[in-house]
């Protein structure tokens, strides 16, 4: 083995990303080409456009990454690529390119589950900080991981085991992901895409108790009927074995926000905002700017929505922490960039005396450094992808609903 350099490639959704990471611990370069401008006008990711943009971006992004890292293809020890879950066409662009590079350079290819990548974003961050600072938190601790993004709201128990990691699914959403709720609510309020950063910024200027949104406890019966739930992730989780206390549902709150908007006459002002969002702008950072964009009633609605979503994520995560007693909690994925989420999770963890970790902001949302980092233990264990590797849009991570039988 050379320096332990892995080139990671990520194209599962709307970012084309590449990174070079040394031994799963040191990022030499990480480049993310966002497609926000392409999907902006649709208020969501359009799969066909995503594939086309990935095709355009993949070669320049990989080239820029290698140049920034100061390495050539010949210096690499392996290529890692996200093989799922995600959009089939988008995943295929990364996979096809990664396979071709691996074949041409005679390098091993490591397939990485996108969700495992998000978990390793935190571990990479800790390893990076630990270089020259041996007293910092150990990344190799048994962790309760909340992966909360535009596509997922999943609770895993992640456990280091003989150099690699094992995962057990404890809970997940039955319908929308938390980030999807952020994006849909932002769209209906005429805010920019993706919605998370807008709602995050605007929520600070509203009253979080103005609208009492509630989440009903999911009943065991509702998901034990044997029918697959109405979700893209259905294959990833036969939920019958999961404790209903660790299940999420975010489709209801979106409807509740819609009803509130209509009842309180906020629709017209929301629609009037749309044209202003089509020019790329930044979410406001001052109260003045926030009020220039939204009336106080809308700011209150936004703050209340976020307060309720973060409260529900906390309630279930800490209930799971009580049940499995992990060494620490990790919160990762795009929504983990949220300020209120970080503050409230941190305060609650402190109150309970449990360690908690988040990735740096740039590592919270999709990137390829997390993919290269997650690939490192698999590379060391020589777990290489088969030659026929293809995209698996509904790829499963780990075992379901149990902590004693692992894959
Ligand atoms: O992890 P990610 O980049 O992609 C997926 O794997 O889905 O997550 C993107 C999601 C989007 O739904 C976006 O609105 C949300 O993360 N997001 C946020 C924030 N930044 C991004 N949600 C809440 N607060 C934020 N600051
Ligand atoms: Zn993601």
Short mmCIF file of C-alpha atoms and ligand atoms in Angstrom, two decimals:
data_model
loop_
_atom_site.label_atom_id
_atom_site.label_comp_id
_atom_site.label_asym_id
_atom_site.label_seq_id
_atom_site.Cartn_x
_atom_site.Cartn_y
_atom_site.Cartn_z
CA UNK A 1 0.00 0.00 0.00
CA UNK A 2 1.06 3.54 -0.70
CA UNK A 3 -0.03 6.49 1.38
CA UNK A 4 -3.53 5.15 1.90
CA UNK A 5 -5.09 7.62 -0.51
CA UNK A 6 -8.70 7.05 -1.49
CA UNK A 7 -10.52 9.07 -4.14
CA UNK A 8 -14.19 9.28 -3.13
CA UNK A 9 -16.96 10.00 -5.62
CA UNK A 10 -20.52 10.95 -4.65
CA UNK A 11 -23.43 11.59 -7.03
CA UNK A 12 -26.51 10.18 -5.29
CA UNK A 13 -28.64 13.30 -5.37
CA UNK A 14 -27.97 16.87 -6.49
CA UNK A 15 -24.30 17.39 -5.71
CA UNK A 16 -21.44 16.08 -7.80
CA UNK A 17 -18.62 15.60 -5.32
CA UNK A 18 -15.11 14.18 -5.20
CA UNK A 19 -12.50 14.10 -2.44
CA UNK A 20 -9.10 12.63 -1.68
CA UNK A 21 -8.77 11.38 1.89
CA UNK A 22 -5.65 9.84 3.43
CA UNK A 23 -6.23 6.77 5.63
CA UNK A 24 -9.81 7.82 6.40
CA UNK A 25 -8.44 10.60 8.57
CA UNK A 26 -7.06 13.48 6.57
CA UNK A 27 -8.83 15.31 3.77
CA UNK A 28 -6.39 16.49 1.10
CA UNK A 29 -9.14 17.98 -1.07
CA UNK A 30 -12.93 17.95 -1.18
CA UNK A 31 -14.86 19.52 -4.04
CA UNK A 32 -18.65 19.80 -4.19
CA UNK A 33 -20.40 21.07 -7.32
CA UNK A 34 -23.93 21.96 -6.34
CA UNK A 35 -26.85 21.84 -8.76
CA UNK A 36 -28.91 24.31 -6.75
CA UNK A 37 -29.16 26.73 -9.66
CA UNK A 38 -30.59 23.97 -11.89
CA UNK A 39 -33.28 22.81 -9.46
CA UNK A 40 -34.08 26.21 -7.95
CA UNK A 41 -36.99 27.05 -10.23
CA UNK A 42 -38.65 23.67 -9.57
CA UNK A 43 -38.34 23.89 -5.77
CA UNK A 44 -36.95 20.36 -5.67
CA UNK A 45 -34.58 17.96 -7.39
CA UNK A 46 -35.62 16.94 -10.91
CA UNK A 47 -34.03 13.49 -11.42
CA UNK A 48 -33.45 13.78 -15.18
CA UNK A 49 -31.79 17.16 -14.78
CA UNK A 50 -29.69 15.81 -11.91
CA UNK A 51 -28.26 13.00 -14.08
CA UNK A 52 -27.47 15.41 -16.89
CA UNK A 53 -25.71 17.81 -14.52
CA UNK A 54 -23.68 14.98 -12.96
CA UNK A 55 -22.54 13.93 -16.44
CA UNK A 56 -21.39 17.47 -17.10
CA UNK A 57 -19.65 17.93 -13.79
CA UNK A 58 -18.02 14.61 -12.95
CA UNK A 59 -14.83 14.91 -15.00
CA UNK A 60 -14.00 18.52 -14.06
CA UNK A 61 -14.85 17.88 -10.39
CA UNK A 62 -12.54 14.86 -10.17
CA UNK A 63 -9.77 16.73 -12.00
CA UNK A 64 -10.09 19.74 -9.73
CA UNK A 65 -10.01 17.49 -6.66
CA UNK A 66 -6.81 15.71 -7.72
CA UNK A 67 -5.17 19.01 -8.60
CA UNK A 68 -6.12 20.56 -5.27
CA UNK A 69 -4.88 17.48 -3.40
CA UNK A 70 -1.63 17.62 -5.36
CA UNK A 71 -1.87 13.96 -6.33
CA UNK A 72 -2.15 12.12 -9.62
CA UNK A 73 -4.25 9.05 -10.39
CA UNK A 74 -1.13 6.93 -10.02
CA UNK A 75 -0.76 7.96 -6.35
CA UNK A 76 -4.17 6.58 -5.39
CA UNK A 77 -4.68 3.31 -3.54
CA UNK A 78 -8.40 2.90 -4.22
CA UNK A 79 -11.52 4.54 -5.62
CA UNK A 80 -14.66 4.72 -3.50
CA UNK A 81 -18.12 5.46 -4.82
CA UNK A 82 -21.64 5.83 -3.43
CA UNK A 83 -23.67 2.88 -4.71
CA UNK A 84 -26.98 3.85 -3.04
CA UNK A 85 -29.44 4.81 -1.77
CA UNK A 86 -30.30 7.71 -4.06
CA UNK A 87 -31.55 8.55 -7.54
CA UNK A 88 -30.78 5.69 -9.93
CA UNK A 89 -29.64 7.82 -12.85
CA UNK A 90 -27.58 10.11 -10.63
CA UNK A 91 -25.87 7.21 -8.84
CA UNK A 92 -25.06 5.56 -12.17
CA UNK A 93 -23.00 8.52 -13.34
CA UNK A 94 -20.68 8.27 -10.33
CA UNK A 95 -20.54 4.48 -10.41
CA UNK A 96 -19.80 4.23 -14.12
CA UNK A 97 -17.06 6.82 -13.90
CA UNK A 98 -15.55 5.26 -10.76
CA UNK A 99 -15.54 1.82 -12.35
CA UNK A 100 -13.87 3.11 -15.50
CA UNK A 101 -11.18 4.91 -13.47
CA UNK A 102 -10.58 1.88 -11.26
CA UNK A 103 -10.31 -0.37 -14.31
CA UNK A 104 -8.00 1.96 -16.21
CA UNK A 105 -5.72 2.51 -13.19
CA UNK A 106 -5.95 -1.08 -11.96
CA UNK A 107 -7.19 0.09 -8.58
CA UNK A 108 -9.63 -1.60 -6.22
CA UNK A 109 -13.13 -0.13 -6.09
CA UNK A 110 -14.98 0.21 -2.78
CA UNK A 111 -18.78 0.67 -2.77
CA UNK A 112 -20.14 2.87 0.02
CA UNK A 113 -23.66 3.24 1.33
CA UNK A 114 -24.55 6.95 1.35
CA UNK A 115 -25.95 6.71 4.90
CA UNK A 116 -22.77 5.07 6.14
CA UNK A 117 -20.98 7.99 4.51
CA UNK A 118 -23.00 10.49 6.55
CA UNK A 119 -22.09 8.63 9.76
CA UNK A 120 -18.41 8.64 8.79
CA UNK A 121 -18.54 12.40 8.19
CA UNK A 122 -18.50 12.74 11.98
CA UNK A 123 -15.76 10.14 12.44
CA UNK A 124 -13.61 11.79 9.77
CA UNK A 125 -14.08 15.12 11.46
CA UNK A 126 -12.97 13.68 14.81
CA UNK A 127 -9.96 11.90 13.32
CA UNK A 128 -8.98 15.13 11.62
CA UNK A 129 -9.17 17.07 14.87
CA UNK A 130 -7.41 14.28 16.72
CA UNK A 131 -4.26 14.59 14.59
CA UNK A 132 -1.77 16.10 17.06
CA UNK A 133 -4.46 16.27 19.73
CA UNK A 134 -4.72 12.81 21.26
CA UNK A 135 -7.03 13.80 24.10
CA UNK A 136 -10.05 14.48 21.87
CA UNK A 137 -13.17 12.28 21.70
CA UNK A 138 -12.53 8.75 20.43
CA UNK A 139 -14.17 8.24 17.03
CA UNK A 140 -14.33 4.50 17.61
CA UNK A 141 -17.13 4.58 20.16
CA UNK A 142 -20.43 2.76 19.95
CA UNK A 143 -22.75 5.48 18.68
CA UNK A 144 -26.43 6.16 18.30
CA UNK A 145 -26.54 7.93 14.92
CA UNK A 146 -29.39 10.11 13.72
CA UNK A 147 -28.98 10.57 9.95
CA UNK A 148 -31.28 13.44 9.08
CA UNK A 149 -31.22 14.76 5.53
CA UNK A 150 -33.35 15.49 2.49
CA UNK A 151 -33.78 11.80 1.77
CA UNK A 152 -33.49 10.18 5.20
CA UNK A 153 -34.45 10.32 8.82
CA UNK A 154 -32.91 7.16 10.20
CA UNK A 155 -31.70 6.12 13.66
CA UNK A 156 -28.88 3.59 13.74
CA UNK A 157 -26.74 2.01 16.37
CA UNK A 158 -23.22 2.06 14.89
CA UNK A 159 -20.63 -0.15 16.47
CA UNK A 160 -16.93 -0.57 15.66
CA UNK A 161 -16.05 -4.20 15.18
CA UNK A 162 -12.61 -5.55 14.32
CA UNK A 163 -11.67 -2.51 12.26
CA UNK A 164 -14.95 -2.14 10.37
CA UNK A 165 -18.40 -0.99 11.50
CA UNK A 166 -21.73 -2.73 12.04
CA UNK A 167 -25.06 -0.94 11.90
CA UNK A 168 -28.43 -1.74 13.29
CA UNK A 169 -31.50 0.24 12.24
CA UNK A 170 -33.55 1.29 15.26
CA UNK A 171 -36.01 3.71 13.68
CA UNK A 172 -36.85 5.72 10.61
CA UNK A 173 -39.48 7.85 8.98
CA UNK A 174 -42.65 6.25 7.66
CA UNK A 175 -43.10 8.89 4.99
CA UNK A 176 -41.17 12.14 4.34
CA UNK A 177 -37.64 12.80 5.58
CA UNK A 178 -37.19 15.78 7.89
CA UNK A 179 -35.23 17.67 5.21
CA UNK A 180 -38.00 16.96 2.71
CA UNK A 181 -40.47 18.59 5.13
CA UNK A 182 -38.15 21.62 5.34
CA UNK A 183 -37.96 21.80 1.56
CA UNK A 184 -41.71 21.38 1.03
CA UNK A 185 -42.65 23.93 3.70
CA UNK A 186 -40.12 26.38 2.26
CA UNK A 187 -41.60 25.87 -1.20
CA UNK A 188 -45.12 26.48 0.01
CA UNK A 189 -43.99 29.63 1.81
CA UNK A 190 -42.33 30.90 -1.36
CA UNK A 191 -38.82 30.59 0.05
CA UNK A 192 -35.65 29.50 -1.74
CA UNK A 193 -34.37 25.99 -2.48
CA UNK A 194 -33.12 24.02 -0.62
CA UNK A 195 -35.44 25.19 2.11
CA UNK A 196 -33.43 24.17 5.18
CA UNK A 197 -30.98 27.10 5.24
CA UNK A 198 -33.83 29.62 4.65
CA UNK A 199 -36.01 28.26 7.41
CA UNK A 200 -32.97 27.98 9.70
CA UNK A 201 -32.12 31.67 9.16
CA UNK A 202 -35.69 33.03 9.34
CA UNK A 203 -36.79 30.94 12.35
CA UNK A 204 -34.57 33.01 14.63
CA UNK A 205 -36.83 36.02 14.15
CA UNK A 206 -40.15 34.31 14.90
CA UNK A 207 -41.93 33.08 18.01
CA UNK A 208 -41.46 29.30 18.20
CA UNK A 209 -44.53 28.94 20.41
CA UNK A 210 -46.91 30.90 18.18
CA UNK A 211 -48.34 27.82 16.45
CA UNK A 212 -48.58 24.67 18.58
CA UNK A 213 -47.76 21.98 15.99
CA UNK A 214 -47.92 18.50 17.45
CA UNK A 215 -46.71 15.06 16.44
CA UNK A 216 -48.93 12.14 17.34
CA UNK A 217 -47.26 9.07 18.80
CA UNK A 218 -47.11 6.45 16.06
CA UNK A 219 -49.21 3.49 17.08
CA UNK A 220 -47.81 0.00 16.85
CA UNK A 221 -50.88 -1.10 14.86
CA UNK A 222 -50.51 1.55 12.21
CA UNK A 223 -47.34 -0.01 10.88
CA UNK A 224 -47.85 -3.64 11.77
CA UNK A 225 -50.47 -4.31 9.14
CA UNK A 226 -47.92 -6.14 7.01
CA UNK A 227 -48.34 -3.65 4.17
CA UNK A 228 -45.32 -1.81 2.90
CA UNK A 229 -45.45 1.84 3.90
CA UNK A 230 -45.99 4.43 1.18
CA UNK A 231 -42.39 5.48 0.92
CA UNK A 232 -39.44 5.38 -1.39
CA UNK A 233 -37.44 3.76 1.37
CA UNK A 234 -39.96 0.95 1.88
CA UNK A 235 -37.55 -1.75 0.87
CA UNK A 236 -34.97 -0.48 3.30
CA UNK A 237 -37.00 -1.23 6.36
CA UNK A 238 -39.61 -3.78 7.17
CA UNK A 239 -40.74 -1.66 10.07
CA UNK A 240 -42.68 -4.30 11.94
CA UNK A 241 -39.63 -5.00 14.07
CA UNK A 242 -38.94 -1.40 14.94
CA UNK A 243 -40.10 0.16 18.21
CA UNK A 244 -42.87 2.64 17.28
CA UNK A 245 -41.32 5.14 19.71
CA UNK A 246 -38.39 5.49 17.30
CA UNK A 247 -40.50 5.99 14.16
CA UNK A 248 -40.95 9.41 12.57
CA UNK A 249 -43.58 10.90 10.29
CA UNK A 250 -43.16 14.33 8.71
CA UNK A 251 -45.89 14.39 6.09
CA UNK A 252 -48.54 15.61 8.56
CA UNK A 253 -46.78 18.79 9.60
CA UNK A 254 -46.47 19.91 5.98
CA UNK A 255 -50.27 19.67 5.62
CA UNK A 256 -50.71 21.48 8.95
CA UNK A 257 -48.51 24.32 7.69
CA UNK A 258 -50.50 24.48 4.45
CA UNK A 259 -53.77 24.66 6.37
CA UNK A 260 -52.38 27.42 8.60
CA UNK A 261 -51.22 29.42 5.58
CA UNK A 262 -54.67 29.23 4.04
CA UNK A 263 -56.62 29.96 7.21
CA UNK A 264 -54.48 32.98 8.03
CA UNK A 265 -54.40 34.50 4.57
CA UNK A 266 -50.66 34.04 4.10
CA UNK A 267 -50.84 32.43 0.69
CA UNK A 268 -50.79 35.56 -1.44
CA UNK A 269 -47.73 36.97 0.26
CA UNK A 270 -45.99 33.59 -0.06
CA UNK A 271 -46.70 33.53 -3.79
CA UNK A 272 -45.49 37.09 -4.17
CA UNK A 273 -42.12 36.00 -2.78
CA UNK A 274 -41.50 33.34 -5.43
CA UNK A 275 -40.08 35.60 -8.19
CA UNK A 276 -37.59 37.08 -5.72
CA UNK A 277 -36.27 33.59 -4.99
CA UNK A 278 -35.46 32.76 -8.60
CA UNK A 279 -32.37 34.91 -8.44
CA UNK A 280 -29.84 33.16 -6.25
CA UNK A 281 -29.89 34.99 -2.93
CA UNK A 282 -28.73 34.33 0.59
CA UNK A 283 -31.05 33.74 3.53
CA UNK A 284 -31.34 36.93 5.59
CA UNK A 285 -29.18 37.30 8.69
CA UNK A 286 -30.71 40.38 10.33
CA UNK A 287 -34.22 41.00 11.68
CA UNK A 288 -34.63 43.90 9.25
CA UNK A 289 -33.83 41.73 6.25
CA UNK A 290 -36.07 38.95 7.55
CA UNK A 291 -38.98 41.37 7.94
CA UNK A 292 -38.36 42.78 4.48
CA UNK A 293 -38.89 39.25 3.18
CA UNK A 294 -41.68 37.90 5.43
CA UNK A 295 -44.33 39.43 7.68
CA UNK A 296 -44.07 38.58 11.39
CA UNK A 297 -46.93 36.05 11.13
CA UNK A 298 -44.92 34.05 8.57
CA UNK A 299 -41.75 34.28 10.68
CA UNK A 300 -43.75 32.95 13.66
CA UNK A 301 -45.07 30.10 11.54
CA UNK A 302 -41.54 29.24 10.35
CA UNK A 303 -40.14 29.33 13.91
CA UNK A 304 -42.99 27.14 15.17
CA UNK A 305 -42.50 24.61 12.38
CA UNK A 306 -38.80 24.30 13.10
CA UNK A 307 -39.34 24.15 16.85
CA UNK A 308 -41.78 21.26 16.41
CA UNK A 309 -39.57 19.32 13.98
CA UNK A 310 -36.46 19.64 16.13
CA UNK A 311 -38.50 18.73 19.23
CA UNK A 312 -39.76 15.55 17.57
CA UNK A 313 -36.27 14.57 16.35
CA UNK A 314 -34.99 15.07 19.90
CA UNK A 315 -37.77 13.19 21.61
CA UNK A 316 -37.23 10.05 19.54
CA UNK A 317 -33.45 10.21 19.47
CA UNK A 318 -33.17 10.55 23.24
CA UNK A 319 -35.79 7.84 23.76
CA UNK A 320 -33.61 5.55 21.63
CA UNK A 321 -30.54 6.64 23.60
CA UNK A 322 -32.29 5.63 26.80
CA UNK A 323 -33.14 2.25 25.32
CA UNK A 324 -29.72 1.32 23.91
CA UNK A 325 -27.44 3.33 26.24
CA UNK A 326 -24.81 4.21 23.59
CA UNK A 327 -21.39 5.65 24.41
CA UNK A 328 -22.40 8.75 22.50
CA UNK A 329 -24.84 10.28 20.00
CA UNK A 330 -24.00 11.45 16.47
CA UNK A 331 -26.29 13.72 14.47
CA UNK A 332 -25.42 13.98 10.79
CA UNK A 333 -26.88 14.77 7.32
CA UNK A 334 -27.99 18.08 5.82
CA UNK A 335 -30.51 18.93 8.54
CA UNK A 336 -27.74 18.50 11.16
CA UNK A 337 -26.45 21.84 9.86
CA UNK A 338 -29.46 23.47 11.55
CA UNK A 339 -28.58 25.92 14.34
CA UNK A 340 -31.58 25.28 16.57
CA UNK A 341 -31.10 21.53 16.19
CA UNK A 342 -27.45 21.75 17.26
CA UNK A 343 -28.21 23.99 20.22
CA UNK A 344 -31.12 21.99 21.58
CA UNK A 345 -29.54 18.56 21.04
CA UNK A 346 -26.33 19.76 22.69
CA UNK A 347 -28.18 21.20 25.70
CA UNK A 348 -30.25 18.04 26.18
CA UNK A 349 -27.20 15.79 25.85
CA UNK A 350 -25.40 17.88 28.46
CA UNK A 351 -28.39 17.70 30.76
CA UNK A 352 -28.37 13.92 30.45
CA UNK A 353 -24.59 13.62 30.67
CA UNK A 354 -24.25 11.93 27.27
CA UNK A 355 -21.61 12.81 24.69
CA UNK A 356 -22.85 14.21 21.36
CA UNK A 357 -21.04 15.02 18.11
CA UNK A 358 -21.93 16.75 14.83
CA UNK A 359 -19.93 17.07 11.61
CA UNK A 360 -18.50 20.45 10.63
CA UNK A 361 -21.05 22.32 8.52
CA UNK A 362 -19.35 21.49 5.22
CA UNK A 363 -19.38 17.80 6.14
CA UNK A 364 -23.07 17.81 7.16
CA UNK A 365 -24.48 18.13 3.68
CA UNK A 366 -23.53 15.79 0.84
CA UNK A 367 -19.82 15.54 0.07
CA UNK A 368 -17.34 12.89 -1.06
CA UNK A 369 -14.87 13.15 1.83
CA UNK A 370 -17.36 11.20 3.94
CA UNK A 371 -17.52 8.52 1.21
CA UNK A 372 -13.73 8.17 1.03
CA UNK A 373 -13.58 8.05 4.85
CA UNK A 374 -16.27 5.35 5.10
CA UNK A 375 -14.39 3.35 2.45
CA UNK A 376 -11.15 3.26 4.41
CA UNK A 377 -12.02 0.44 6.89
CA UNK A 378 -13.55 -1.55 4.01
CA UNK A 379 -10.42 -1.02 1.93
CA UNK A 380 -8.23 -2.24 4.81
CA UNK A 381 -10.51 -5.28 5.21
CA UNK A 382 -10.26 -5.83 1.42
CA UNK A 383 -14.03 -5.56 0.98
CA UNK A 384 -14.01 -4.57 -2.67
CA UNK A 385 -16.96 -4.02 -4.98
CA UNK A 386 -17.78 -6.70 -7.53
CA UNK A 387 -17.11 -5.97 -11.20
CA UNK A 388 -20.87 -5.92 -11.82
CA UNK A 389 -21.50 -3.19 -9.22
CA UNK A 390 -24.53 -1.13 -10.16
CA UNK A 391 -26.75 1.53 -8.61
CA UNK A 392 -29.07 0.41 -5.84
CA UNK A 393 -31.55 3.25 -5.26
CA UNK A 394 -32.97 1.54 -2.13
CA UNK A 395 -29.75 0.14 -0.70
CA UNK A 396 -30.09 -1.09 2.90
CA UNK A 397 -27.65 -0.26 5.68
CA UNK A 398 -27.23 -2.83 8.43
CA UNK A 399 -29.74 -4.92 10.28
CA UNK A 400 -33.24 -3.89 11.19
CA UNK A 401 -34.58 -3.38 14.69
CA UNK A 402 -32.14 -5.51 16.57
CA UNK A 403 -28.88 -4.91 18.32
CA UNK A 404 -27.67 -8.49 18.64
CA UNK A 405 -27.64 -9.85 15.09
CA UNK A 406 -25.53 -7.97 12.63
CA UNK A 407 -24.66 -8.08 8.98
O1 LIG B 1 -27.45 15.46 3.32
P1 LIG B 1 -28.00 16.33 2.26
O2 LIG B 1 -27.08 17.34 1.62
O3 LIG B 1 -28.59 15.50 1.09
C1 LIG B 1 -29.31 14.32 1.28
O4 LIG B 1 -28.68 13.25 1.49
O5 LIG B 1 -30.56 14.44 1.29
O6 LIG B 1 -29.27 17.07 2.89
C2 LIG B 1 -30.00 18.02 2.19
C3 LIG B 1 -31.17 18.45 3.06
C4 LIG B 1 -32.15 19.38 2.36
O7 LIG B 1 -33.46 18.92 2.61
C5 LIG B 1 -31.92 20.72 3.03
O8 LIG B 1 -33.05 21.55 3.06
C6 LIG B 1 -31.50 20.31 4.42
O9 LIG B 1 -30.70 19.17 4.22
N1 LIG B 1 -30.73 21.34 5.11
C7 LIG B 1 -31.12 21.94 6.26
C8 LIG B 1 -30.13 22.91 6.56
N2 LIG B 1 -29.17 22.86 5.59
C9 LIG B 1 -29.55 21.90 4.71
N3 LIG B 1 -32.20 21.75 7.02
C10 LIG B 1 -32.33 22.51 8.12
N4 LIG B 1 -31.45 23.47 8.47
C11 LIG B 1 -30.34 23.70 7.73
N5 LIG B 1 -29.46 24.64 8.08
ZN1 LIG B 2 -27.00 12.85 2.04
#
